mmCIF file of C-alpha atoms in Angstrom:
data_model
loop_
_atom_site.group_PDB
_atom_site.id
_atom_site.type_symbol
_atom_site.label_atom_id
_atom_site.label_comp_id
_atom_site.label_asym_id
_atom_site.label_seq_id
_atom_site.Cartn_x
_atom_site.Cartn_y
_atom_site.Cartn_z
ATOM 1 C CA MET A 132 -1.632 -31.589 -4.955
ATOM 2 C CA ARG A 133 -0.307 -28.651 -6.986
ATOM 3 C CA PRO A 134 -2.822 -28.973 -9.871
ATOM 4 C CA ILE A 135 -5.741 -29.149 -7.355
ATOM 5 C CA LEU A 136 -4.591 -26.069 -5.462
ATOM 6 C CA ARG A 137 -4.009 -24.268 -8.781
ATOM 7 C CA TRP A 138 -7.700 -24.780 -9.652
ATOM 8 C CA VAL A 139 -8.809 -23.743 -6.140
ATOM 9 C CA LEU A 140 -6.727 -20.553 -6.218
ATOM 10 C CA ALA A 141 -7.961 -19.831 -9.799
ATOM 11 C CA ALA A 142 -11.590 -20.292 -8.664
ATOM 12 C CA PHE A 143 -10.886 -17.974 -5.730
ATOM 13 C CA TYR A 144 -9.447 -15.229 -8.004
ATOM 14 C CA ALA A 145 -12.172 -15.645 -10.544
ATOM 15 C CA ALA A 146 -14.867 -15.180 -7.921
ATOM 16 C CA ALA A 147 -12.995 -12.170 -6.459
ATOM 17 C CA GLY A 148 -12.648 -10.731 -9.964
ATOM 18 C CA TYR A 149 -16.426 -11.138 -10.441
ATOM 19 C CA PHE A 150 -17.186 -9.301 -7.238
ATOM 20 C CA HIS A 151 -14.684 -6.511 -7.939
ATOM 21 C CA ILE A 152 -16.570 -5.895 -11.257
ATOM 22 C CA ALA A 153 -20.165 -6.696 -10.261
ATOM 23 C CA ALA A 154 -20.182 -5.243 -6.728
ATOM 24 C CA PRO A 155 -17.325 -2.726 -6.329
ATOM 25 C CA ARG A 156 -18.855 -0.772 -3.383
ATOM 26 C CA GLY A 157 -17.403 -2.890 -0.686
ATOM 27 C CA PHE A 158 -13.945 -2.657 -2.215
ATOM 28 C CA LEU A 159 -14.215 1.059 -2.610
ATOM 29 C CA THR A 160 -14.948 1.441 1.123
ATOM 30 C CA ILE A 161 -11.683 -0.133 2.149
ATOM 31 C CA MET A 162 -9.528 1.591 -0.462
ATOM 32 C CA PRO A 163 -6.820 3.833 1.085
ATOM 33 C CA GLY A 164 -7.477 7.546 0.402
ATOM 34 C CA TRP A 165 -4.147 8.013 -1.357
ATOM 35 C CA VAL A 166 -5.125 5.646 -4.241
ATOM 36 C CA PRO A 167 -6.024 7.703 -7.318
ATOM 37 C CA TYR A 168 -9.046 6.774 -9.403
ATOM 38 C CA PRO A 169 -10.429 4.188 -6.954
ATOM 39 C CA GLU A 170 -13.279 3.039 -9.232
ATOM 40 C CA ALA A 171 -10.900 2.351 -12.095
ATOM 41 C CA VAL A 172 -8.527 0.618 -9.750
ATOM 42 C CA VAL A 173 -11.245 -1.743 -8.423
ATOM 43 C CA LEU A 174 -12.377 -2.428 -12.038
ATOM 44 C CA TRP A 175 -8.869 -3.166 -13.261
ATOM 45 C CA THR A 176 -8.099 -5.322 -10.185
ATOM 46 C CA GLY A 177 -11.086 -7.452 -11.074
ATOM 47 C CA ILE A 178 -9.895 -7.769 -14.644
ATOM 48 C CA ALA A 179 -6.413 -8.695 -13.414
ATOM 49 C CA GLU A 180 -7.908 -11.422 -11.133
ATOM 50 C CA PHE A 181 -9.838 -12.894 -14.057
ATOM 51 C CA LEU A 182 -6.758 -12.895 -16.319
ATOM 52 C CA GLY A 183 -4.528 -14.272 -13.652
ATOM 53 C CA ALA A 184 -7.099 -17.109 -12.917
ATOM 54 C CA ALA A 185 -7.311 -17.949 -16.607
ATOM 55 C CA GLY A 186 -3.502 -17.931 -16.905
ATOM 56 C CA LEU A 187 -3.168 -20.319 -13.972
ATOM 57 C CA ILE A 188 -5.428 -22.980 -15.463
ATOM 58 C CA GLN A 189 -4.667 -22.750 -19.114
ATOM 59 C CA PRO A 190 -3.052 -26.039 -20.196
ATOM 60 C CA TRP A 191 -0.868 -24.938 -23.080
ATOM 61 C CA SER A 192 2.009 -22.770 -21.696
ATOM 62 C CA PRO A 193 3.905 -23.448 -18.489
ATOM 63 C CA ARG A 194 5.604 -20.039 -18.987
ATOM 64 C CA LEU A 195 2.203 -18.255 -19.258
ATOM 65 C CA ARG A 196 1.138 -20.194 -16.066
ATOM 66 C CA MET A 197 4.283 -19.017 -14.267
ATOM 67 C CA ALA A 198 3.706 -15.455 -15.478
ATOM 68 C CA ALA A 199 0.167 -15.577 -14.185
ATOM 69 C CA GLY A 200 1.370 -16.876 -10.791
ATOM 70 C CA ILE A 201 3.966 -14.048 -10.575
ATOM 71 C CA GLY A 202 1.331 -11.509 -11.587
ATOM 72 C CA LEU A 203 -1.179 -12.769 -8.979
ATOM 73 C CA ALA A 204 1.527 -12.790 -6.239
ATOM 74 C CA LEU A 205 2.443 -9.189 -7.116
ATOM 75 C CA TYR A 206 -1.226 -8.254 -7.198
ATOM 76 C CA ALA A 207 -1.783 -9.746 -3.743
ATOM 77 C CA LEU A 208 1.171 -7.804 -2.523
ATOM 78 C CA CYS A 209 -0.170 -4.540 -4.036
ATOM 79 C CA VAL A 210 -3.625 -5.008 -2.519
ATOM 80 C CA TRP A 211 -2.245 -5.595 0.998
ATOM 81 C CA PRO A 212 -2.426 -1.906 1.851
ATOM 82 C CA ALA A 213 -6.180 -1.994 1.224
ATOM 83 C CA ASN A 214 -6.440 -4.986 3.630
ATOM 84 C CA ILE A 215 -4.356 -3.183 6.211
ATOM 85 C CA ASN A 216 -6.549 -0.086 5.773
ATOM 86 C CA HIS A 217 -9.709 -2.143 6.188
ATOM 87 C CA PHE A 218 -8.173 -3.725 9.415
ATOM 88 C CA ALA A 219 -7.484 -0.337 10.842
ATOM 89 C CA MET A 220 -10.727 1.282 9.870
ATOM 90 C CA ASP A 221 -12.807 -1.639 10.980
ATOM 91 C CA LEU A 222 -11.241 -2.050 14.369
ATOM 92 C CA ALA A 223 -11.578 1.780 15.049
ATOM 93 C CA ARG A 224 -15.377 1.486 14.640
ATOM 94 C CA GLU A 225 -17.308 1.921 17.859
ATOM 95 C CA ASP A 226 -18.616 -1.665 17.673
ATOM 96 C CA GLY A 227 -15.155 -3.064 16.839
ATOM 97 C CA GLY A 228 -16.191 -4.082 13.346
ATOM 98 C CA MET A 229 -15.498 -7.639 12.389
ATOM 99 C CA GLY A 230 -12.873 -7.994 15.087
ATOM 100 C CA LEU A 231 -9.485 -9.569 15.351
ATOM 101 C CA ALA A 232 -10.845 -13.063 14.708
ATOM 102 C CA TYR A 233 -11.475 -11.936 11.135
ATOM 103 C CA HIS A 234 -8.581 -9.554 10.488
ATOM 104 C CA VAL A 235 -5.611 -11.443 11.992
ATOM 105 C CA PRO A 236 -6.147 -14.536 9.908
ATOM 106 C CA ARG A 237 -6.654 -12.344 6.890
ATOM 107 C CA MET A 238 -3.347 -10.654 7.442
ATOM 108 C CA ILE A 239 -1.577 -13.976 7.999
ATOM 109 C CA ALA A 240 -3.292 -15.376 4.881
ATOM 110 C CA GLN A 241 -1.917 -12.667 2.601
ATOM 111 C CA PRO A 242 1.691 -13.891 2.473
ATOM 112 C CA LEU A 243 0.414 -17.472 2.135
ATOM 113 C CA ILE A 244 -1.678 -16.475 -0.857
ATOM 114 C CA ILE A 245 1.401 -14.793 -2.385
ATOM 115 C CA TRP A 246 3.442 -17.954 -1.853
ATOM 116 C CA LEU A 247 0.629 -20.216 -3.111
ATOM 117 C CA ALA A 248 0.333 -18.223 -6.371
ATOM 118 C CA LEU A 249 4.045 -18.698 -6.942
ATOM 119 C CA TRP A 250 3.999 -22.414 -5.981
ATOM 120 C CA VAL A 251 0.967 -23.509 -7.902
ATOM 121 C CA SER A 252 2.212 -21.764 -10.993
ATOM 122 C CA GLY A 253 5.667 -23.401 -10.768
ATOM 123 C CA ALA A 254 7.484 -20.134 -10.186
ATOM 124 C CA THR A 255 8.899 -21.619 -6.990
ATOM 125 C CA ASN A 256 9.290 -24.986 -5.283
ATOM 126 C CA TRP A 257 10.266 -23.524 -1.992
ATOM 127 C CA PRO A 258 10.054 -25.003 0.593
ATOM 128 C CA LEU A 259 8.646 -28.174 -0.926
ATOM 129 C CA ARG A 260 11.633 -29.224 -2.989
ATOM 130 C CA PRO A 261 11.802 -32.838 -4.096
ATOM 131 C CA LYS A 262 14.161 -34.938 -2.001
ATOM 132 C CA SER A 263 17.318 -35.882 -3.804
#
């Protein structure tokens, strides 16, 4: 199961990286105002997603795979403020934006994505430790 989910997560991050680079406008609109150089941040987050995806699926180095997983987990943690900002800005719209049905699962998914990056890379086995 771990190798399959590793490929799924890598595909997710590669697609996200593509969209950060090819269509940054949507990401710029949800960026918190306190983030300096937002265009550069969106570009570099796309590059980070591509590199993390490549690191997850490369077959030669378990240590590099683990480093990619840790990097992607930290990345997901660092972009959480943009997701929270999007949640607040969107729900404050007169029409209610995308609504809670979109934003609540997204907020719940963020820690799961962080854990998944660590687990598929082998950085953690928690809580799925082999039975002794």
